[in-house]
Short mmCIF file of C-alpha atoms and ligand atoms in Angstrom, two decimals:
data_model
loop_
_atom_site.label_atom_id
_atom_site.label_comp_id
_atom_site.label_asym_id
_atom_site.label_seq_id
_atom_site.Cartn_x
_atom_site.Cartn_y
_atom_site.Cartn_z
CA UNK A 1 43.80 -0.98 2.51
CA UNK A 2 43.68 -1.56 -1.20
CA UNK A 3 40.49 -1.93 -3.12
CA UNK A 4 40.04 -4.24 -6.06
CA UNK A 5 40.15 -2.04 -9.12
CA UNK A 6 38.79 -4.71 -11.50
CA UNK A 7 35.88 -5.70 -9.32
CA UNK A 8 34.68 -2.16 -8.96
CA UNK A 9 34.59 -1.15 -12.59
CA UNK A 10 31.70 -3.15 -13.94
CA UNK A 11 28.61 -1.12 -13.35
CA UNK A 12 26.80 -2.97 -16.14
CA UNK A 13 26.82 -6.06 -13.96
CA UNK A 14 24.74 -4.66 -11.22
CA UNK A 15 21.36 -6.15 -10.62
CA UNK A 16 18.07 -4.30 -10.76
CA UNK A 17 17.73 -3.82 -7.05
CA UNK A 18 16.24 -0.36 -7.01
CA UNK A 19 17.55 0.58 -3.60
CA UNK A 20 20.75 1.91 -5.13
CA UNK A 21 23.49 -0.40 -3.96
CA UNK A 22 23.62 -4.03 -5.02
CA UNK A 23 24.38 -6.85 -2.59
CA UNK A 24 27.79 -7.23 -4.20
CA UNK A 25 28.61 -3.62 -3.57
CA UNK A 26 27.69 -3.93 0.07
CA UNK A 27 29.85 -7.01 0.44
CA UNK A 28 32.60 -5.33 -1.50
CA UNK A 29 32.51 -2.17 0.49
CA UNK A 30 32.48 -4.18 3.68
CA UNK A 31 35.34 -6.35 2.57
CA UNK A 32 37.35 -3.35 1.56
CA UNK A 33 36.62 -1.73 4.83
CA UNK A 34 37.54 -4.76 6.91
CA UNK A 35 41.00 -5.07 8.32
CA UNK A 36 43.05 -4.90 11.44
CA UNK A 37 42.78 -1.11 11.65
CA UNK A 38 40.67 0.54 14.27
CA UNK A 39 37.09 1.59 13.45
CA UNK A 40 38.27 5.16 13.19
CA UNK A 41 41.07 4.53 10.72
CA UNK A 42 40.58 6.08 7.32
CA UNK A 43 40.10 3.50 4.59
CA UNK A 44 39.46 3.61 0.90
CA UNK A 45 36.29 2.19 -0.60
CA UNK A 46 34.65 2.10 -4.00
CA UNK A 47 30.89 2.37 -4.44
CA UNK A 48 28.88 1.90 -7.58
CA UNK A 49 25.54 3.64 -7.52
CA UNK A 50 22.60 3.95 -9.83
CA UNK A 51 21.82 7.65 -9.85
CA UNK A 52 18.24 8.71 -10.08
CA UNK A 53 16.23 11.86 -9.84
CA UNK A 54 15.34 12.93 -6.34
CA UNK A 55 16.35 10.52 -3.61
CA UNK A 56 19.55 9.26 -5.16
CA UNK A 57 20.69 12.34 -7.01
CA UNK A 58 24.43 12.88 -7.24
CA UNK A 59 24.24 15.96 -5.06
CA UNK A 60 22.48 14.02 -2.32
CA UNK A 61 25.03 11.21 -2.48
CA UNK A 62 27.90 13.70 -2.24
CA UNK A 63 26.21 15.48 0.62
CA UNK A 64 25.86 12.19 2.46
CA UNK A 65 29.55 11.45 1.90
CA UNK A 66 30.39 14.88 3.28
CA UNK A 67 28.13 14.32 6.27
CA UNK A 68 30.06 11.15 7.13
CA UNK A 69 33.34 13.00 6.69
CA UNK A 70 34.47 11.15 3.62
CA UNK A 71 36.78 12.49 0.94
CA UNK A 72 36.02 11.73 -2.69
CA UNK A 73 39.20 10.66 -4.44
CA UNK A 74 37.69 9.58 -7.75
CA UNK A 75 34.34 10.07 -9.42
CA UNK A 76 33.11 9.02 -12.81
CA UNK A 77 29.68 8.57 -14.32
CA UNK A 78 28.42 6.76 -17.37
CA UNK A 79 24.97 6.23 -18.87
CA UNK A 80 23.21 3.14 -17.60
CA UNK A 81 22.98 0.60 -20.41
CA UNK A 82 19.48 -0.60 -19.61
CA UNK A 83 17.66 2.49 -18.49
CA UNK A 84 17.68 5.54 -20.68
CA UNK A 85 18.62 8.79 -19.06
CA UNK A 86 20.00 7.18 -15.93
CA UNK A 87 23.58 7.34 -14.78
CA UNK A 88 25.80 4.91 -12.97
CA UNK A 89 28.48 6.46 -10.81
CA UNK A 90 31.74 4.99 -9.57
CA UNK A 91 32.80 6.84 -6.46
CA UNK A 92 36.01 6.13 -4.57
CA UNK A 93 36.19 7.58 -1.13
CA UNK A 94 38.45 7.75 1.89
CA UNK A 95 36.42 7.36 5.02
CA UNK A 96 36.47 5.92 8.55
CA UNK A 97 35.17 2.34 8.58
CA UNK A 98 32.38 3.03 11.05
CA UNK A 99 31.19 5.99 8.97
CA UNK A 100 31.38 3.97 5.80
CA UNK A 101 28.92 1.44 7.17
CA UNK A 102 26.60 4.28 8.16
CA UNK A 103 26.89 5.81 4.73
CA UNK A 104 25.99 2.58 2.99
CA UNK A 105 22.96 2.17 5.22
CA UNK A 106 21.94 5.73 4.48
CA UNK A 107 22.26 5.31 0.72
CA UNK A 108 20.44 2.00 0.75
CA UNK A 109 17.46 3.49 2.53
CA UNK A 110 17.26 6.48 0.30
CA UNK A 111 15.84 4.81 -2.77
CA UNK A 112 12.17 5.05 -1.89
CA UNK A 113 9.05 6.39 -3.49
CA UNK A 114 9.46 9.52 -5.51
CA UNK A 115 6.24 9.74 -7.45
CA UNK A 116 2.64 9.18 -6.54
CA UNK A 117 2.19 6.52 -9.25
CA UNK A 118 4.70 4.28 -7.42
CA UNK A 119 1.98 3.62 -4.86
CA UNK A 120 0.75 0.99 -7.32
CA UNK A 121 3.58 -1.16 -5.95
CA UNK A 122 2.69 -0.51 -2.33
CA UNK A 123 0.11 -3.24 -1.86
CA UNK A 124 1.98 -5.86 0.12
CA UNK A 125 -0.28 -7.68 2.55
CA UNK A 126 0.57 -8.90 6.01
CA UNK A 127 -0.43 -12.54 6.10
CA UNK A 128 -2.27 -12.44 9.37
CA UNK A 129 -6.01 -12.43 9.95
CA UNK A 130 -6.95 -13.40 6.41
CA UNK A 131 -10.09 -15.52 6.22
CA UNK A 132 -8.26 -18.03 4.01
CA UNK A 133 -5.35 -18.49 6.40
CA UNK A 134 -6.55 -17.86 9.92
CA UNK A 135 -8.72 -20.59 11.48
CA UNK A 136 -10.01 -18.12 14.06
CA UNK A 137 -11.26 -15.70 11.43
CA UNK A 138 -15.07 -15.48 11.59
CA UNK A 139 -15.21 -16.12 7.82
CA UNK A 140 -12.81 -19.08 7.80
CA UNK A 141 -15.48 -21.76 7.42
CA UNK A 142 -17.77 -19.70 5.17
CA UNK A 143 -17.02 -20.53 1.55
CA UNK A 144 -19.29 -17.84 0.17
CA UNK A 145 -17.65 -15.15 2.32
CA UNK A 146 -14.20 -16.21 1.20
CA UNK A 147 -15.24 -16.06 -2.44
CA UNK A 148 -16.63 -12.58 -1.94
CA UNK A 149 -13.40 -11.47 -0.29
CA UNK A 150 -11.40 -12.77 -3.26
CA UNK A 151 -13.63 -10.93 -5.71
CA UNK A 152 -13.17 -7.63 -3.84
CA UNK A 153 -9.42 -8.20 -3.33
CA UNK A 154 -9.00 -8.57 -7.10
CA UNK A 155 -10.30 -5.03 -7.55
CA UNK A 156 -7.59 -3.71 -5.24
CA UNK A 157 -4.78 -5.64 -6.93
CA UNK A 158 -5.87 -4.49 -10.39
CA UNK A 159 -6.25 -0.86 -9.35
CA UNK A 160 -3.87 1.73 -10.84
CA UNK A 161 -3.30 5.27 -9.63
CA UNK A 162 -5.78 7.65 -11.27
CA UNK A 163 -8.55 5.08 -11.81
CA UNK A 164 -11.86 5.80 -10.13
CA UNK A 165 -12.43 3.30 -7.31
CA UNK A 166 -14.84 0.71 -8.77
CA UNK A 167 -18.33 0.64 -7.30
CA UNK A 168 -19.38 -2.44 -5.41
CA UNK A 169 -22.92 -3.71 -5.35
CA UNK A 170 -23.19 -4.60 -1.66
CA UNK A 171 -25.60 -7.38 -0.74
CA UNK A 172 -28.52 -7.07 1.64
CA UNK A 173 -26.57 -9.00 4.28
CA UNK A 174 -23.59 -6.68 3.92
CA UNK A 175 -25.74 -3.56 4.20
CA UNK A 176 -27.40 -5.03 7.29
CA UNK A 177 -24.00 -5.42 8.97
CA UNK A 178 -23.26 -1.78 8.15
CA UNK A 179 -26.62 -0.76 9.57
CA UNK A 180 -25.94 -2.50 12.89
CA UNK A 181 -22.63 -0.68 13.40
CA UNK A 182 -23.77 2.65 11.99
CA UNK A 183 -26.72 2.92 14.36
CA UNK A 184 -24.59 2.18 17.45
CA UNK A 185 -21.98 4.73 16.39
CA UNK A 186 -24.76 7.24 15.78
CA UNK A 187 -25.87 6.59 19.34
CA UNK A 188 -22.49 6.90 21.05
CA UNK A 189 -20.82 9.50 18.89
CA UNK A 190 -22.53 12.69 20.18
CA UNK A 191 -21.33 12.08 23.73
CA UNK A 192 -17.93 10.47 23.17
CA UNK A 193 -16.41 11.50 19.84
CA UNK A 194 -14.17 14.57 19.55
CA UNK A 195 -15.51 17.80 18.02
CA UNK A 196 -13.64 17.28 14.71
CA UNK A 197 -15.29 13.90 14.22
CA UNK A 198 -18.75 15.20 15.11
CA UNK A 199 -18.44 18.13 12.74
CA UNK A 200 -17.54 16.02 9.69
CA UNK A 201 -19.99 13.26 10.62
CA UNK A 202 -22.80 15.81 10.46
CA UNK A 203 -21.59 17.02 7.05
CA UNK A 204 -21.49 13.46 5.76
CA UNK A 205 -25.07 12.87 6.90
CA UNK A 206 -26.17 16.13 5.25
CA UNK A 207 -24.48 15.17 1.99
CA UNK A 208 -26.34 11.85 2.06
CA UNK A 209 -23.11 9.83 2.18
CA UNK A 210 -23.70 8.55 5.69
CA UNK A 211 -27.02 6.83 6.22
CA UNK A 212 -28.23 3.73 7.98
CA UNK A 213 -29.40 1.90 4.88
CA UNK A 214 -26.27 1.24 2.87
CA UNK A 215 -22.47 1.17 2.79
CA UNK A 216 -21.08 4.34 1.18
CA UNK A 217 -19.01 3.81 -1.97
CA UNK A 218 -15.27 4.52 -1.62
CA UNK A 219 -15.26 6.66 -4.76
CA UNK A 220 -17.92 8.95 -3.27
CA UNK A 221 -16.07 9.13 0.06
CA UNK A 222 -12.88 9.91 -1.84
CA UNK A 223 -14.50 12.85 -3.69
CA UNK A 224 -15.84 14.20 -0.42
CA UNK A 225 -12.45 14.08 1.31
CA UNK A 226 -10.71 15.56 -1.68
CA UNK A 227 -12.85 18.67 -1.31
CA UNK A 228 -12.06 18.91 2.42
CA UNK A 229 -8.34 18.12 2.72
CA UNK A 230 -7.08 16.72 -0.57
CA UNK A 231 -6.98 13.20 0.85
CA UNK A 232 -8.14 10.55 -1.63
CA UNK A 233 -8.68 6.82 -1.37
CA UNK A 234 -7.32 3.85 -3.19
CA UNK A 235 -8.58 0.33 -2.60
CA UNK A 236 -6.44 -2.07 -0.51
CA UNK A 237 -6.90 -5.84 -0.45
CA UNK A 238 -6.38 -6.20 3.30
CA UNK A 239 -3.95 -5.38 6.11
CA UNK A 240 -0.90 -3.89 4.40
CA UNK A 241 2.65 -3.79 5.66
CA UNK A 242 3.26 -0.70 7.78
CA UNK A 243 5.82 0.60 5.28
CA UNK A 244 3.43 0.43 2.32
CA UNK A 245 0.53 1.79 4.31
CA UNK A 246 2.47 4.73 5.76
CA UNK A 247 4.11 5.60 2.42
CA UNK A 248 0.74 6.34 0.84
CA UNK A 249 -0.09 8.83 3.60
CA UNK A 250 2.89 10.92 2.47
CA UNK A 251 0.94 11.58 -0.73
CA UNK A 252 -2.35 12.21 1.08
CA UNK A 253 -3.64 8.89 -0.10
CA UNK A 254 -5.39 6.54 2.27
CA UNK A 255 -5.39 2.87 1.34
CA UNK A 256 -8.83 1.63 2.24
CA UNK A 257 -10.27 -1.86 2.33
CA UNK A 258 -13.55 -2.30 0.48
CA UNK A 259 -14.85 -5.62 1.84
CA UNK A 260 -16.94 -5.87 4.98
CA UNK A 261 -16.55 -7.99 8.13
CA UNK A 262 -18.40 -11.27 8.50
CA UNK A 263 -22.08 -10.89 9.29
CA UNK A 264 -21.92 -13.10 12.37
CA UNK A 265 -19.59 -10.68 14.20
CA UNK A 266 -20.87 -7.18 13.33
CA UNK A 267 -19.16 -5.55 16.30
CA UNK A 268 -15.77 -7.11 15.92
CA UNK A 269 -13.26 -7.64 13.13
CA UNK A 270 -9.69 -8.91 13.42
CA UNK A 271 -8.57 -6.87 10.40
CA UNK A 272 -9.50 -3.53 8.89
CA UNK A 273 -12.73 -3.53 6.84
CA UNK A 274 -14.71 -0.79 5.10
CA UNK A 275 -16.81 -0.07 8.19
CA UNK A 276 -13.64 0.65 10.13
CA UNK A 277 -12.20 2.79 7.33
CA UNK A 278 -15.36 4.73 6.54
CA UNK A 279 -16.82 5.25 10.00
CA UNK A 280 -13.51 5.32 11.85
CA UNK A 281 -10.97 7.05 9.64
CA UNK A 282 -12.72 9.19 7.08
CA UNK A 283 -14.31 11.87 9.25
CA UNK A 284 -10.90 12.75 10.72
CA UNK A 285 -9.05 12.57 7.40
CA UNK A 286 -11.49 15.27 6.28
CA UNK A 287 -10.25 17.52 9.11
CA UNK A 288 -7.39 19.81 7.96
CA UNK A 289 -5.23 19.55 11.06
CA UNK A 290 -5.59 15.81 11.38
CA UNK A 291 -4.95 15.34 7.65
CA UNK A 292 -1.72 17.30 8.03
CA UNK A 293 -0.64 15.11 10.95
CA UNK A 294 -1.40 11.94 8.96
CA UNK A 295 0.64 13.14 6.00
CA UNK A 296 3.57 14.04 8.25
CA UNK A 297 3.70 10.50 9.69
CA UNK A 298 3.73 9.27 6.10
CA UNK A 299 6.52 11.60 5.03
CA UNK A 300 8.59 10.58 8.05
CA UNK A 301 8.29 6.93 6.98
CA UNK A 302 9.89 7.42 3.56
CA UNK A 303 13.38 6.00 3.59
CA UNK A 304 13.14 5.29 7.32
CA UNK A 305 14.86 2.24 8.83
CA UNK A 306 12.80 -0.73 10.05
CA UNK A 307 13.22 0.41 13.66
CA UNK A 308 11.92 3.85 12.82
CA UNK A 309 8.98 2.40 10.89
CA UNK A 310 8.15 0.41 14.01
CA UNK A 311 8.16 3.59 16.11
CA UNK A 312 6.00 5.46 13.61
CA UNK A 313 3.58 2.53 13.51
CA UNK A 314 3.35 2.57 17.28
CA UNK A 315 2.61 6.30 17.30
CA UNK A 316 0.03 5.72 14.56
CA UNK A 317 -1.52 3.00 16.69
CA UNK A 318 -1.88 5.14 19.82
CA UNK A 319 -3.11 8.21 17.94
CA UNK A 320 -4.90 7.53 14.65
CA UNK A 321 -6.25 4.16 15.82
CA UNK A 322 -6.68 4.45 19.59
CA UNK A 323 -6.16 8.09 20.46
CA UNK A 324 -8.06 10.06 23.09
CA UNK A 325 -8.05 13.83 23.46
CA UNK A 326 -9.18 16.49 25.89
CA UNK A 327 -12.07 18.76 25.15
CA UNK A 328 -13.42 21.34 27.61
CA UNK A 329 -12.29 19.31 30.61
CA UNK A 330 -13.60 16.00 29.29
CA UNK A 331 -11.87 13.10 27.56
CA UNK A 332 -13.09 12.33 24.04
CA UNK A 333 -12.23 9.78 21.41
CA UNK A 334 -10.61 10.45 18.05
CA UNK A 335 -9.02 7.03 17.33
CA UNK A 336 -10.63 5.16 14.42
CA UNK A 337 -10.23 1.78 16.10
CA UNK A 338 -12.38 3.04 18.97
CA UNK A 339 -14.93 4.96 16.93
CA UNK A 340 -15.73 1.92 14.83
CA UNK A 341 -15.82 -0.63 17.68
CA UNK A 342 -18.01 0.54 20.48
CA UNK A 343 -17.05 -2.17 23.02
CA UNK A 344 -13.52 -0.86 23.26
CA UNK A 345 -14.71 2.75 23.07
CA UNK A 346 -16.57 2.33 26.36
CA UNK A 347 -13.63 0.45 27.87
CA UNK A 348 -11.19 3.20 26.82
CA UNK A 349 -13.26 5.89 28.50
CA UNK A 350 -13.92 3.85 31.67
CA UNK A 351 -11.60 3.91 34.68
CA UNK A 352 -10.15 0.47 33.88
CA UNK A 353 -7.31 1.39 31.51
CA UNK A 354 -4.51 3.80 32.25
CA UNK A 355 -4.59 7.24 30.62
CA UNK A 356 -1.25 8.88 29.92
CA UNK A 357 -0.47 12.23 28.33
CA UNK A 358 0.55 11.90 24.69
CA UNK A 359 4.31 12.25 24.37
CA UNK A 360 5.82 11.00 21.10
CA UNK A 361 9.11 9.80 22.57
CA UNK A 362 7.47 7.49 25.13
CA UNK A 363 4.43 6.61 23.03
CA UNK A 364 6.71 5.44 20.20
CA UNK A 365 8.18 2.63 22.35
CA UNK A 366 5.05 1.51 24.22
CA UNK A 367 4.40 -2.18 23.44
CA UNK A 368 0.90 -2.98 22.16
CA UNK A 369 -1.16 -5.91 20.93
CA UNK A 370 -4.18 -6.13 18.68
CA UNK A 371 -5.94 -9.11 20.27
CA UNK A 372 -7.52 -7.55 23.34
CA UNK A 373 -8.50 -4.16 24.64
CA UNK A 374 -5.55 -1.87 25.29
CA UNK A 375 -4.45 -1.43 28.93
CA UNK A 376 -2.97 2.00 28.13
CA UNK A 377 -4.26 4.95 26.09
CA UNK A 378 -2.58 8.23 25.32
CA UNK A 379 -4.50 11.46 25.74
CA UNK A 380 -3.63 14.47 23.56
CA UNK A 381 -4.30 18.04 24.67
CA UNK A 382 -5.83 18.59 21.22
CA UNK A 383 -5.28 17.43 17.65
CA UNK A 384 -3.19 20.56 17.01
CA UNK A 385 -1.07 20.01 20.11
CA UNK A 386 -0.48 16.38 19.11
CA UNK A 387 0.56 17.49 15.62
CA UNK A 388 3.04 20.03 17.06
CA UNK A 389 4.54 17.55 19.52
CA UNK A 390 4.90 14.95 16.76
CA UNK A 391 6.54 17.46 14.47
CA UNK A 392 9.11 18.38 17.11
CA UNK A 393 9.86 14.75 17.90
CA UNK A 394 10.15 13.64 14.29
CA UNK A 395 12.56 16.45 13.46
CA UNK A 396 14.99 14.86 15.94
CA UNK A 397 14.54 11.36 14.55
CA UNK A 398 17.72 10.22 12.85
CA UNK A 399 16.85 10.56 9.19
CA UNK A 400 18.96 10.33 6.09
CA UNK A 401 17.13 13.33 4.62
CA UNK A 402 14.16 15.67 4.96
CA UNK A 403 11.32 15.35 2.50
CA UNK A 404 8.24 17.23 1.47
CA UNK A 405 5.45 16.48 -0.98
CA UNK A 406 5.07 18.86 -3.89
CA UNK A 407 1.37 18.69 -4.80
CA UNK A 408 1.94 20.32 -8.19
CA UNK A 409 4.35 17.70 -9.48
CA UNK A 410 3.03 14.95 -7.15
CA UNK A 411 6.61 14.25 -6.23
CA UNK A 412 8.35 13.77 -2.94
CA UNK A 413 11.28 16.16 -2.90
CA UNK A 414 14.41 15.87 -0.82
CA UNK A 415 15.22 19.04 1.07
CA UNK A 416 18.75 20.33 1.45
CA UNK A 417 19.07 20.07 5.17
CA UNK A 418 21.55 17.21 5.58
N1 HBI B 501 -3.39 -1.66 6.27
N2 HBI B 501 -5.27 -1.71 4.91
C1 HBI B 501 -4.65 -1.27 6.02
N3 HBI B 501 -5.31 -0.43 6.86
C2 HBI B 501 -4.73 0.04 7.99
O1 HBI B 501 -5.38 0.81 8.75
C3 HBI B 501 -3.41 -0.35 8.28
C4 HBI B 501 -2.75 -1.20 7.38
N4 HBI B 501 -1.49 -1.61 7.65
C5 HBI B 501 -0.75 -1.12 8.80
C6 HBI B 501 -1.53 -0.21 9.66
N5 HBI B 501 -2.75 0.12 9.38
C7 HBI B 501 -1.04 0.40 10.93
O2 HBI B 501 -1.31 -0.46 12.02
C8 HBI B 501 0.38 0.86 11.09
O3 HBI B 501 1.25 -0.25 11.10
C9 HBI B 501 0.81 1.90 10.14
FE1 FE B 502 -7.26 1.71 10.82
#
């Protein structure tokens, strides 16, 4: 199979798609690879890549080619015209067609977040459950509530990494909604929440951050968590896409909503709100083992395919949101979705739903919905045991590369394990 020499030698024509390969290159590589030969037959292809630090470094690209048993027959680089210090590479390879398609997929997925500041671009909202769009939202017909939501959403969209989270002057109505939920959680928590949650909850009360009278400020919660586990908060405008949400966890950053649910439904909200984030998530994010687990889910999501993101989301759902765990022969709750919504908490611990042992491989493919109480919950032996099982499972997940977060440079680094 011949490749088109002319068509492959114009790196300056590539678009700004920052995933590495342009659409044209994909089409080109596919076209080159197509032919009557069998999938296994060795074919020649030309790829044009934008090389960048980290994820798309030349060494990683070459390693990926080696992994898919390709042979490099030509390689040249030149400075990218638009971006200083970046290189474009033309790489011609001989490779089996089936492997070539895998390689392209691998390279395409590799251009993800490298630096913590890129989280400023990770604020894509899912368009479900918004009070402006969803007729069933409790705030849909409340003009004042919708205005308030807009005002608070603006803060999240304007936020840049490194800014303090702006303070919000919560209204009397908003603080009353907090009070209603806080006092019920205070009531149920000693008997039903796991030891890690109870420990941090007590600390938060002692520090004066948790009290019945008012909603804690995200900036104060962020400083508290930073001292405990290094986790910090940044404001989110609503329910984010799983990819954006999980990516921030890789950097020990939790994207937290700052608005509160509608006052007419204090015990239910169709979307995350600050009560859910603060009462549900923050105590556990201040626990070292749980924080580690959360970051590892985040790291696993970087560069993952859509199918893998779906699996990680499902695991997140049945652990971080709805997880149960054993404690001295009893079943306790550690999931934030349960700890901040006492109706489902009591349902989860009753004999109505099914309890299964947490096992990442089966949990990852369990269907779930967010409209009604779950029929199935997964019970971990302990937070540590869950973290170990997850770590073992995720190491077998098909991944284009291994990553770790370097806290000193605030960069995600690709490890040489391919
Ligand atoms: N977005 N703001 C926000 N808060 C969450 O808790 C959240 C999210 N998006 C997705 C998500 N959680 C999870 O259900 C998983 O899909 C990761
Ligand atoms: Fe949540």
